[in-house]
mmCIF file of C-alpha atoms and ligand atoms in Angstrom:
data_model
loop_
_atom_site.group_PDB
_atom_site.id
_atom_site.type_symbol
_atom_site.label_atom_id
_atom_site.label_comp_id
_atom_site.label_asym_id
_atom_site.label_seq_id
_atom_site.Cartn_x
_atom_site.Cartn_y
_atom_site.Cartn_z
ATOM 1 C CA MET A 145 0.000 0.000 0.000
ATOM 2 C CA ASN A 146 1.919 3.048 -1.222
ATOM 3 C CA PHE A 147 -0.801 5.696 -0.974
ATOM 4 C CA ILE A 148 -1.769 8.001 1.863
ATOM 5 C CA ILE A 149 -5.201 9.303 2.885
ATOM 6 C CA ARG A 150 -5.312 12.952 3.945
ATOM 7 C CA CYS A 151 -7.804 15.807 4.163
ATOM 8 C CA LEU A 152 -8.900 17.290 0.854
ATOM 9 C CA CYS A 153 -7.927 20.977 0.601
ATOM 10 C CA PRO A 154 -8.815 23.903 -1.704
ATOM 11 C CA ASP A 155 -5.564 23.453 -3.699
ATOM 12 C CA ASP A 156 -6.749 19.959 -4.711
ATOM 13 C CA LEU A 157 -9.938 21.137 -6.370
ATOM 14 C CA VAL A 158 -8.605 21.754 -9.887
ATOM 15 C CA PRO A 159 -6.949 18.293 -10.179
ATOM 16 C CA VAL A 160 -9.862 16.454 -8.525
ATOM 17 C CA ASP A 161 -12.308 18.234 -10.788
ATOM 18 C CA ARG A 162 -10.276 16.928 -13.745
ATOM 19 C CA LEU A 163 -10.789 13.411 -12.400
ATOM 20 C CA ARG A 164 -14.493 14.163 -11.936
ATOM 21 C CA ALA A 165 -14.671 15.277 -15.590
ATOM 22 C CA GLU A 166 -12.957 12.061 -16.764
ATOM 23 C CA LEU A 167 -15.690 10.064 -15.003
ATOM 24 C CA GLY A 168 -18.381 12.139 -16.745
ATOM 25 C CA TRP A 169 -19.960 13.388 -13.533
ATOM 26 C CA ASN A 170 -22.007 16.591 -13.538
ATOM 27 C CA ASP A 171 -20.499 18.403 -10.513
ATOM 28 C CA THR A 172 -18.801 21.785 -10.792
ATOM 29 C CA ILE A 173 -15.922 23.398 -8.880
ATOM 30 C CA ALA A 174 -18.632 25.310 -6.977
ATOM 31 C CA ASP A 175 -20.091 21.957 -5.835
ATOM 32 C CA TRP A 176 -16.655 20.848 -4.556
ATOM 33 C CA GLU A 177 -16.235 24.202 -2.806
ATOM 34 C CA ARG A 178 -19.650 23.807 -1.161
ATOM 35 C CA LEU A 179 -18.741 20.353 0.185
ATOM 36 C CA LEU A 180 -15.391 21.617 1.487
ATOM 37 C CA SER A 181 -16.924 24.644 3.160
ATOM 38 C CA LEU A 182 -19.701 22.561 4.771
ATOM 39 C CA SER A 183 -17.214 19.963 5.968
ATOM 40 C CA PRO A 184 -13.562 21.095 5.870
ATOM 41 C CA GLU A 185 -12.434 18.158 8.054
ATOM 42 C CA GLY A 186 -14.717 15.526 6.535
ATOM 43 C CA CYS A 187 -13.482 15.442 2.926
ATOM 44 C CA PHE A 188 -10.565 13.174 2.039
ATOM 45 C CA ALA A 189 -8.048 12.613 -0.752
ATOM 46 C CA ALA A 190 -5.927 9.560 -1.562
ATOM 47 C CA GLU A 191 -2.474 10.622 -2.708
ATOM 48 C CA GLN A 192 0.137 8.541 -4.487
ATOM 49 C CA ASN A 193 3.509 9.919 -5.613
ATOM 50 C CA GLY A 194 2.288 13.466 -5.010
ATOM 51 C CA GLN A 195 -0.857 13.011 -7.170
ATOM 52 C CA VAL A 196 -4.431 12.883 -5.919
ATOM 53 C CA VAL A 197 -5.795 9.553 -7.191
ATOM 54 C CA GLY A 198 -9.088 9.361 -5.289
ATOM 55 C CA THR A 199 -11.586 11.302 -3.157
ATOM 56 C CA CYS A 200 -14.429 10.814 -0.696
ATOM 57 C CA THR A 201 -16.467 13.596 0.914
ATOM 58 C CA SER A 202 -18.949 13.821 3.775
ATOM 59 C CA VAL A 203 -21.440 16.395 5.014
ATOM 60 C CA CYS A 204 -23.057 16.364 8.481
ATOM 61 C CA TYR A 205 -26.626 17.476 9.131
ATOM 62 C CA GLY A 206 -26.194 18.042 12.866
ATOM 63 C CA ASN A 207 -25.337 14.845 14.726
ATOM 64 C CA ALA A 208 -28.331 12.952 13.399
ATOM 65 C CA LEU A 209 -27.310 12.289 9.796
ATOM 66 C CA ALA A 210 -24.214 12.479 7.575
ATOM 67 C CA TRP A 211 -23.906 11.984 3.822
ATOM 68 C CA VAL A 212 -20.937 10.373 2.048
ATOM 69 C CA GLY A 213 -20.248 11.336 -1.563
ATOM 70 C CA MET A 214 -17.778 12.005 -4.381
ATOM 71 C CA MET A 215 -16.259 8.532 -3.950
ATOM 72 C CA MET A 216 -13.999 8.145 -6.952
ATOM 73 C CA VAL A 217 -10.674 6.540 -7.746
ATOM 74 C CA HIS A 218 -8.689 7.187 -10.919
ATOM 75 C CA PRO A 219 -9.199 4.229 -13.309
ATOM 76 C CA ALA A 220 -5.442 3.466 -13.338
ATOM 77 C CA HIS A 221 -5.391 3.080 -9.541
ATOM 78 C CA ARG A 222 -8.484 0.944 -8.928
ATOM 79 C CA ARG A 223 -8.627 -2.485 -7.244
ATOM 80 C CA LYS A 224 -5.762 -1.665 -4.889
ATOM 81 C CA GLY A 225 -7.850 -0.909 -1.818
ATOM 82 C CA ILE A 226 -7.859 2.894 -2.256
ATOM 83 C CA GLY A 227 -11.660 3.233 -2.424
ATOM 84 C CA SER A 228 -12.121 1.060 0.673
ATOM 85 C CA ALA A 229 -9.446 3.027 2.589
ATOM 86 C CA LEU A 230 -11.098 6.350 1.694
ATOM 87 C CA LEU A 231 -14.527 5.079 2.777
ATOM 88 C CA ARG A 232 -13.215 3.679 6.092
ATOM 89 C CA CYS A 233 -11.439 6.965 6.831
ATOM 90 C CA CYS A 234 -14.638 8.916 6.158
ATOM 91 C CA VAL A 235 -16.794 6.585 8.280
ATOM 92 C CA ASP A 236 -14.248 6.646 11.155
ATOM 93 C CA HIS A 237 -14.272 10.452 11.060
ATOM 94 C CA LEU A 238 -18.087 10.537 11.199
ATOM 95 C CA ARG A 239 -18.231 8.004 14.046
ATOM 96 C CA GLN A 240 -15.701 10.013 16.031
ATOM 97 C CA ARG A 241 -18.000 13.006 15.606
ATOM 98 C CA GLY A 242 -20.839 10.939 17.105
ATOM 99 C CA VAL A 243 -23.044 10.981 13.986
ATOM 100 C CA ARG A 244 -26.027 8.604 14.469
ATOM 101 C CA SER A 245 -26.793 7.743 10.860
ATOM 102 C CA ILE A 246 -24.621 7.612 7.723
ATOM 103 C CA LYS A 247 -26.141 7.454 4.229
ATOM 104 C CA LEU A 248 -25.107 7.743 0.595
ATOM 105 C CA ASP A 249 -26.385 7.316 -2.960
ATOM 106 C CA ALA A 250 -24.458 4.480 -4.611
ATOM 107 C CA THR A 251 -23.706 3.914 -8.284
ATOM 108 C CA PRO A 252 -23.799 0.256 -9.398
ATOM 109 C CA MET A 253 -19.972 0.353 -9.316
ATOM 110 C CA GLY A 254 -19.811 1.734 -5.781
ATOM 111 C CA GLN A 255 -22.535 -0.459 -4.246
ATOM 112 C CA PRO A 256 -20.415 -3.605 -3.596
ATOM 113 C CA LEU A 257 -17.743 -1.493 -1.896
ATOM 114 C CA TYR A 258 -20.330 0.019 0.448
ATOM 115 C CA ALA A 259 -22.081 -3.307 1.080
ATOM 116 C CA ARG A 260 -18.761 -4.840 2.174
ATOM 117 C CA ILE A 261 -18.508 -2.449 5.111
ATOM 118 C CA GLY A 262 -22.162 -2.748 6.147
ATOM 119 C CA PHE A 263 -24.225 -0.322 4.033
ATOM 120 C CA VAL A 264 -27.759 -1.604 3.322
ATOM 121 C CA PRO A 265 -30.228 -0.378 0.630
ATOM 122 C CA GLU A 266 -32.961 2.020 1.854
ATOM 123 C CA TRP A 267 -34.622 2.573 -1.546
ATOM 124 C CA THR A 268 -33.697 2.910 -5.184
ATOM 125 C CA LEU A 269 -33.669 5.934 -7.432
ATOM 126 C CA ALA A 270 -32.856 6.718 -11.038
ATOM 127 C CA ARG A 271 -31.111 9.475 -12.930
ATOM 128 C CA TRP A 272 -33.295 10.690 -15.809
ATOM 129 C CA GLU A 273 -31.937 12.795 -18.666
ATOM 130 C CA TYR A 274 -33.605 15.276 -21.022
ATOM 131 C CA ARG A 275 -31.948 16.075 -24.341
ATOM 132 C CA GLY A 276 -34.851 17.449 -26.345
ATOM 133 C CA SER A 277 -35.670 20.937 -27.554
ATOM 134 C CA PRO A 278 -36.343 23.641 -24.916
ATOM 135 C CA MET A 279 -39.494 22.896 -22.925
ATOM 136 C CA ALA A 280 -42.513 25.133 -23.351
ATOM 137 C CA VAL A 281 -42.840 27.927 -20.831
ATOM 138 C CA GLN A 282 -45.578 27.094 -18.327
ATOM 139 C CA PRO A 283 -48.306 29.639 -17.763
ATOM 140 C CA ALA A 284 -47.672 31.560 -14.534
ATOM 141 C CA SER A 285 -49.353 29.973 -11.531
ATOM 142 C CA GLU A 286 -50.388 32.157 -8.643
ATOM 143 C CA CYS A 287 -49.300 29.387 -6.270
ATOM 144 C CA ILE A 288 -45.666 29.494 -7.448
ATOM 145 C CA GLN A 289 -43.351 32.261 -6.319
ATOM 146 C CA PRO A 290 -39.613 32.886 -6.025
ATOM 147 C CA LEU A 291 -38.050 31.515 -2.847
ATOM 148 C CA ALA A 292 -37.521 34.370 -0.358
ATOM 149 C CA GLY A 293 -36.010 34.729 3.119
ATOM 150 C CA LYS A 294 -39.403 34.483 4.845
ATOM 151 C CA HIS A 295 -39.967 30.986 3.393
ATOM 152 C CA TRP A 296 -37.008 29.297 5.132
ATOM 153 C CA PRO A 297 -38.760 28.044 8.291
ATOM 154 C CA ALA A 298 -41.394 26.275 6.143
ATOM 155 C CA ILE A 299 -38.766 24.947 3.706
ATOM 156 C CA LEU A 300 -36.715 23.446 6.538
ATOM 157 C CA ALA A 301 -39.832 21.836 8.024
ATOM 158 C CA LEU A 302 -40.666 20.249 4.631
ATOM 159 C CA ASP A 303 -37.072 19.069 4.234
ATOM 160 C CA ALA A 304 -37.130 17.474 7.701
ATOM 161 C CA GLN A 305 -40.388 15.623 6.879
ATOM 162 C CA ALA A 306 -38.843 14.197 3.711
ATOM 163 C CA LEU A 307 -35.221 13.567 4.745
ATOM 164 C CA GLY A 308 -35.627 13.025 8.485
ATOM 165 C CA VAL A 309 -33.541 16.125 9.314
ATOM 166 C CA PRO A 310 -33.433 19.673 7.933
ATOM 167 C CA ARG A 311 -30.377 20.537 5.814
ATOM 168 C CA GLY A 312 -30.311 24.288 6.405
ATOM 169 C CA ARG A 313 -26.765 25.209 5.384
ATOM 170 C CA LEU A 314 -26.802 22.941 2.341
ATOM 171 C CA LEU A 315 -30.158 24.206 1.073
ATOM 172 C CA ARG A 316 -29.278 27.866 1.566
ATOM 173 C CA SER A 317 -26.031 27.354 -0.328
ATOM 174 C CA LEU A 318 -27.807 25.493 -3.148
ATOM 175 C CA ALA A 319 -30.507 28.165 -3.362
ATOM 176 C CA ALA A 320 -27.836 30.862 -3.696
ATOM 177 C CA ALA A 321 -26.189 28.871 -6.518
ATOM 178 C CA SER A 322 -29.425 28.006 -8.339
ATOM 179 C CA ARG A 323 -30.671 29.577 -11.540
ATOM 180 C CA ARG A 324 -34.240 29.219 -10.278
ATOM 181 C CA ALA A 325 -35.486 28.597 -6.725
ATOM 182 C CA LEU A 326 -39.252 28.489 -6.189
ATOM 183 C CA VAL A 327 -41.852 27.708 -3.541
ATOM 184 C CA TYR A 328 -45.450 26.515 -3.907
ATOM 185 C CA GLU A 329 -47.845 28.332 -1.561
ATOM 186 C CA ARG A 330 -51.555 27.667 -1.145
ATOM 187 C CA GLY A 331 -53.915 28.943 1.511
ATOM 188 C CA GLY A 332 -51.047 30.679 3.298
ATOM 189 C CA SER A 333 -48.998 27.455 3.637
ATOM 190 C CA ILE A 334 -45.798 26.526 1.818
ATOM 191 C CA LEU A 335 -46.460 23.054 0.373
ATOM 192 C CA GLY A 336 -43.223 22.583 -1.551
ATOM 193 C CA PHE A 337 -39.954 24.057 -2.776
ATOM 194 C CA GLY A 338 -37.629 23.355 -5.685
ATOM 195 C CA MET A 339 -34.431 24.478 -7.392
ATOM 196 C CA LEU A 340 -32.657 24.196 -10.770
ATOM 197 C CA ARG A 341 -28.903 24.834 -11.079
ATOM 198 C CA ASP A 342 -26.177 24.484 -13.676
ATOM 199 C CA GLY A 343 -23.952 21.420 -13.692
ATOM 200 C CA ALA A 344 -20.802 20.771 -15.713
ATOM 201 C CA LEU A 345 -22.627 18.716 -18.376
ATOM 202 C CA ALA A 346 -26.311 19.395 -17.797
ATOM 203 C CA SER A 347 -28.671 21.493 -15.724
ATOM 204 C CA CYS A 348 -29.626 19.774 -12.503
ATOM 205 C CA LEU A 349 -33.237 19.713 -11.299
ATOM 206 C CA GLY A 350 -33.255 19.379 -7.521
ATOM 207 C CA PRO A 351 -33.903 19.415 -4.722
ATOM 208 C CA VAL A 352 -37.676 19.391 -5.172
ATOM 209 C CA VAL A 353 -39.526 18.478 -1.965
ATOM 210 C CA ALA A 354 -43.313 18.640 -2.049
ATOM 211 C CA GLY A 355 -46.646 16.864 -1.932
ATOM 212 C CA PHE A 356 -48.260 15.574 -5.140
ATOM 213 C CA GLN A 357 -49.770 18.626 -6.827
ATOM 214 C CA ALA A 358 -47.080 21.023 -5.596
ATOM 215 C CA GLY A 359 -44.289 18.716 -6.795
ATOM 216 C CA GLU A 360 -45.672 18.451 -10.300
ATOM 217 C CA ARG A 361 -46.249 22.214 -10.610
ATOM 218 C CA LEU A 362 -42.792 23.041 -9.233
ATOM 219 C CA ALA A 363 -41.020 20.589 -11.546
ATOM 220 C CA ARG A 364 -42.883 21.877 -14.610
ATOM 221 C CA CYS A 365 -42.178 25.534 -13.710
ATOM 222 C CA LEU A 366 -38.506 24.946 -12.940
ATOM 223 C CA LEU A 367 -38.004 23.105 -16.228
ATOM 224 C CA SER A 368 -39.940 25.428 -18.475
ATOM 225 C CA GLY A 369 -37.902 27.919 -20.428
ATOM 226 C CA GLN A 370 -34.630 26.497 -19.117
ATOM 227 C CA GLY A 371 -33.026 26.624 -22.583
ATOM 228 C CA ASP A 372 -31.458 23.901 -24.717
ATOM 229 C CA ARG A 373 -28.973 22.414 -22.208
ATOM 230 C CA PRO A 374 -29.570 18.780 -21.237
ATOM 231 C CA VAL A 375 -31.161 18.273 -17.791
ATOM 232 C CA PHE A 376 -30.458 15.582 -15.168
ATOM 233 C CA TRP A 377 -33.215 14.713 -12.690
ATOM 234 C CA ASP A 378 -32.628 12.152 -9.891
ATOM 235 C CA ILE A 379 -35.976 10.660 -8.794
ATOM 236 C CA PRO A 380 -36.756 8.058 -6.094
ATOM 237 C CA ASP A 381 -38.421 5.103 -7.855
ATOM 238 C CA ARG A 382 -41.131 5.104 -5.178
ATOM 239 C CA ASN A 383 -42.232 8.579 -6.281
ATOM 240 C CA GLU A 384 -44.215 7.207 -9.204
ATOM 241 C CA GLY A 385 -45.802 10.602 -9.928
ATOM 242 C CA ALA A 386 -42.386 12.150 -10.497
ATOM 243 C CA SER A 387 -41.129 9.281 -12.695
ATOM 244 C CA LEU A 388 -44.337 9.430 -14.752
ATOM 245 C CA LEU A 389 -43.986 13.197 -15.191
ATOM 246 C CA ALA A 390 -40.354 12.782 -16.278
ATOM 247 C CA ARG A 391 -41.435 10.270 -18.937
ATOM 248 C CA GLN A 392 -44.305 12.518 -20.107
ATOM 249 C CA LEU A 393 -41.922 15.472 -20.471
ATOM 250 C CA GLY A 394 -39.528 13.444 -22.635
ATOM 251 C CA PHE A 395 -36.873 12.432 -20.075
ATOM 252 C CA ALA A 396 -35.125 9.084 -20.613
ATOM 253 C CA PHE A 397 -33.790 6.718 -17.949
ATOM 254 C CA LEU A 398 -30.007 7.138 -17.674
ATOM 255 C CA THR A 399 -28.675 5.136 -14.714
ATOM 256 C CA PRO A 400 -29.860 3.504 -11.473
ATOM 257 C CA LEU A 401 -28.681 4.566 -8.019
ATOM 258 C CA THR A 402 -29.292 3.028 -4.590
ATOM 259 C CA ARG A 403 -29.772 5.021 -1.399
ATOM 260 C CA MET A 404 -27.984 3.139 1.399
ATOM 261 C CA TYR A 405 -27.537 3.499 5.151
ATOM 262 C CA LEU A 406 -24.806 2.090 7.365
ATOM 263 C CA ASP A 407 -25.904 -0.654 9.809
ATOM 264 C CA THR A 408 -29.202 0.843 11.060
ATOM 265 C CA ASN A 409 -31.633 3.510 9.867
ATOM 266 C CA PRO A 410 -32.624 5.728 12.818
ATOM 267 C CA VAL A 411 -33.406 8.629 10.434
ATOM 268 C CA PRO A 412 -35.741 7.132 7.790
ATOM 269 C CA SER A 413 -36.768 9.260 4.827
ATOM 270 C CA ASP A 414 -40.018 9.578 2.863
ATOM 271 C CA PRO A 415 -39.272 9.177 -0.872
ATOM 272 C CA SER A 416 -42.881 9.977 -1.811
ATOM 273 C CA ARG A 417 -42.204 13.617 -0.841
ATOM 274 C CA ILE A 418 -38.879 13.793 -2.713
ATOM 275 C CA TRP A 419 -39.551 14.831 -6.321
ATOM 276 C CA ALA A 420 -35.849 15.362 -6.973
ATOM 277 C CA ILE A 421 -32.899 14.726 -4.699
ATOM 278 C CA ALA A 422 -30.477 17.621 -4.189
ATOM 279 C CA ASP A 423 -27.305 15.824 -5.229
ATOM 280 C CA PRO A 424 -26.003 12.244 -4.821
ATOM 281 C CA ALA A 425 -23.160 13.742 -2.739
ATOM 282 C CA ALA A 426 -25.559 15.443 -0.313
ATOM 283 C CA GLY A 427 -28.851 13.524 -0.331
HETATM 284 C C1 COA B 116 -16.117 2.429 -6.871
HETATM 285 C C2 COA B 116 -14.637 2.823 -6.794
HETATM 286 C C3 COA B 116 -14.522 4.111 -5.994
HETATM 287 C C4 COA B 116 -13.857 1.696 -6.095
HETATM 288 O O1 COA B 116 -12.518 2.134 -5.917
HETATM 289 P P1 COA B 116 -11.313 1.064 -5.735
HETATM 290 O O2 COA B 116 -10.141 1.824 -5.274
HETATM 291 O O3 COA B 116 -11.172 0.266 -6.960
HETATM 292 O O4 COA B 116 -11.903 0.157 -4.564
HETATM 293 P P2 COA B 116 -11.146 -1.031 -3.810
HETATM 294 O O5 COA B 116 -9.832 -1.291 -4.476
HETATM 295 O O6 COA B 116 -11.121 -0.729 -2.363
HETATM 296 O O7 COA B 116 -12.137 -2.236 -4.053
HETATM 297 C C5 COA B 116 -12.510 -2.602 -5.381
HETATM 298 C C6 COA B 116 -12.222 -4.086 -5.630
HETATM 299 O O8 COA B 116 -10.806 -4.326 -5.599
HETATM 300 C C7 COA B 116 -10.514 -5.389 -4.679
HETATM 301 N N1 COA B 116 -9.186 -5.107 -4.100
HETATM 302 C C8 COA B 116 -8.915 -4.279 -3.077
HETATM 303 N N2 COA B 116 -7.583 -4.289 -2.837
HETATM 304 C C9 COA B 116 -7.040 -5.111 -3.765
HETATM 305 C C10 COA B 116 -5.720 -5.497 -4.062
HETATM 306 N N3 COA B 116 -4.680 -5.041 -3.346
HETATM 307 N N4 COA B 116 -5.536 -6.322 -5.102
HETATM 308 C C11 COA B 116 -6.570 -6.788 -5.830
HETATM 309 N N5 COA B 116 -7.856 -6.445 -5.603
HETATM 310 C C12 COA B 116 -8.075 -5.607 -4.590
HETATM 311 C C13 COA B 116 -11.620 -5.299 -3.673
HETATM 312 O O9 COA B 116 -11.785 -6.513 -2.964
HETATM 313 C C14 COA B 116 -12.798 -5.015 -4.567
HETATM 314 O O10 COA B 116 -13.155 -6.205 -5.254
HETATM 315 P P3 COA B 116 -14.655 -6.565 -5.658
HETATM 316 O O11 COA B 116 -15.216 -5.354 -6.391
HETATM 317 O O12 COA B 116 -14.506 -7.747 -6.548
HETATM 318 O O13 COA B 116 -15.383 -6.830 -4.379
HETATM 319 C C15 COA B 116 -14.046 3.011 -8.222
HETATM 320 O O14 COA B 116 -14.325 1.850 -8.992
HETATM 321 C C16 COA B 116 -14.579 4.218 -8.977
HETATM 322 O O15 COA B 116 -14.060 5.322 -8.840
HETATM 323 N N6 COA B 116 -15.625 4.012 -9.804
HETATM 324 C C17 COA B 116 -16.206 5.087 -10.624
HETATM 325 C C18 COA B 116 -16.909 6.112 -9.777
HETATM 326 C C19 COA B 116 -18.012 5.493 -8.938
HETATM 327 O O16 COA B 116 -18.953 4.892 -9.443
HETATM 328 N N7 COA B 116 -17.910 5.695 -7.621
HETATM 329 C C20 COA B 116 -18.892 5.248 -6.655
HETATM 330 C C21 COA B 116 -19.826 6.363 -6.386
HETATM 331 S S1 COA B 116 -21.166 5.887 -5.340
#
């Protein structure tokens, strides 16, 4: 074993983003910066001969829940134990912090690695992709309005219902980085929120957290008039309304993912309220 595991630092971001691009992932430097600023001590790099050859990040939502992400190893350095060492280091760090629940969204390639150290499937999801012509602009709906400061208490309550905990710092950072951030309000209550941001390869729809009617309206409004860039949309399979809408709008299934938890699941989530996850690296 001639690699070391150390903390990821801002100087690593240009080379690790090159690795990210080689894998064809959609994250941007801003996404890496967000993860590092949310968790400066919880993001790790594997280094060999002075080169970063792998990464693994984590974000904590209080002490209740942490998310592991950006697990990648350069193709030339795989099957040498680097991925497993990165994951163990991340999990040890989170356990030392006293985090009660650890989750992640696994690619088919990552799933066996996670299963080996005790991660268990919670539910499945799928990445859907849109590559058609720009979608028609939806007529304005009086229920939909831009997300504003006064909406945050309701947004965090909705997020906690869906995810099990509120992700305040993450959501505020994503909202600031999003091209569009909207809420659905009816009868004086906020019934859903959603965002659309730019990724490296495609726009990214998510998070969208809402009940049935609000979720559909938010997704349609966020997508309408978004231009001719492709769009990625990560949908829990159990949210059949969202998958059906994606199909109706012309999205095609791209790849499966599996949401997993380590050992036990004291913070269960409700996929029927999740119309789009925020990001596989953050839940
Ligand atoms: C998933 C990924 C991170 C694994 O990284 P890795 O460094 O190859 O992982 P490891 O070496 O620890 O384990 C991979 C395999 O090598 C085996 N292995 C570990 N050390 C070994 C060694 N010294 N010699 C031979 N095989 C070894 C492991 O047993 C494991 O085998 P298995 O898949 O048959 O069970 C890597 O394949 C990757 O970057 N994939 C693309 C991105 C991706 O999908 N990431 C997951 C996101 S959720």
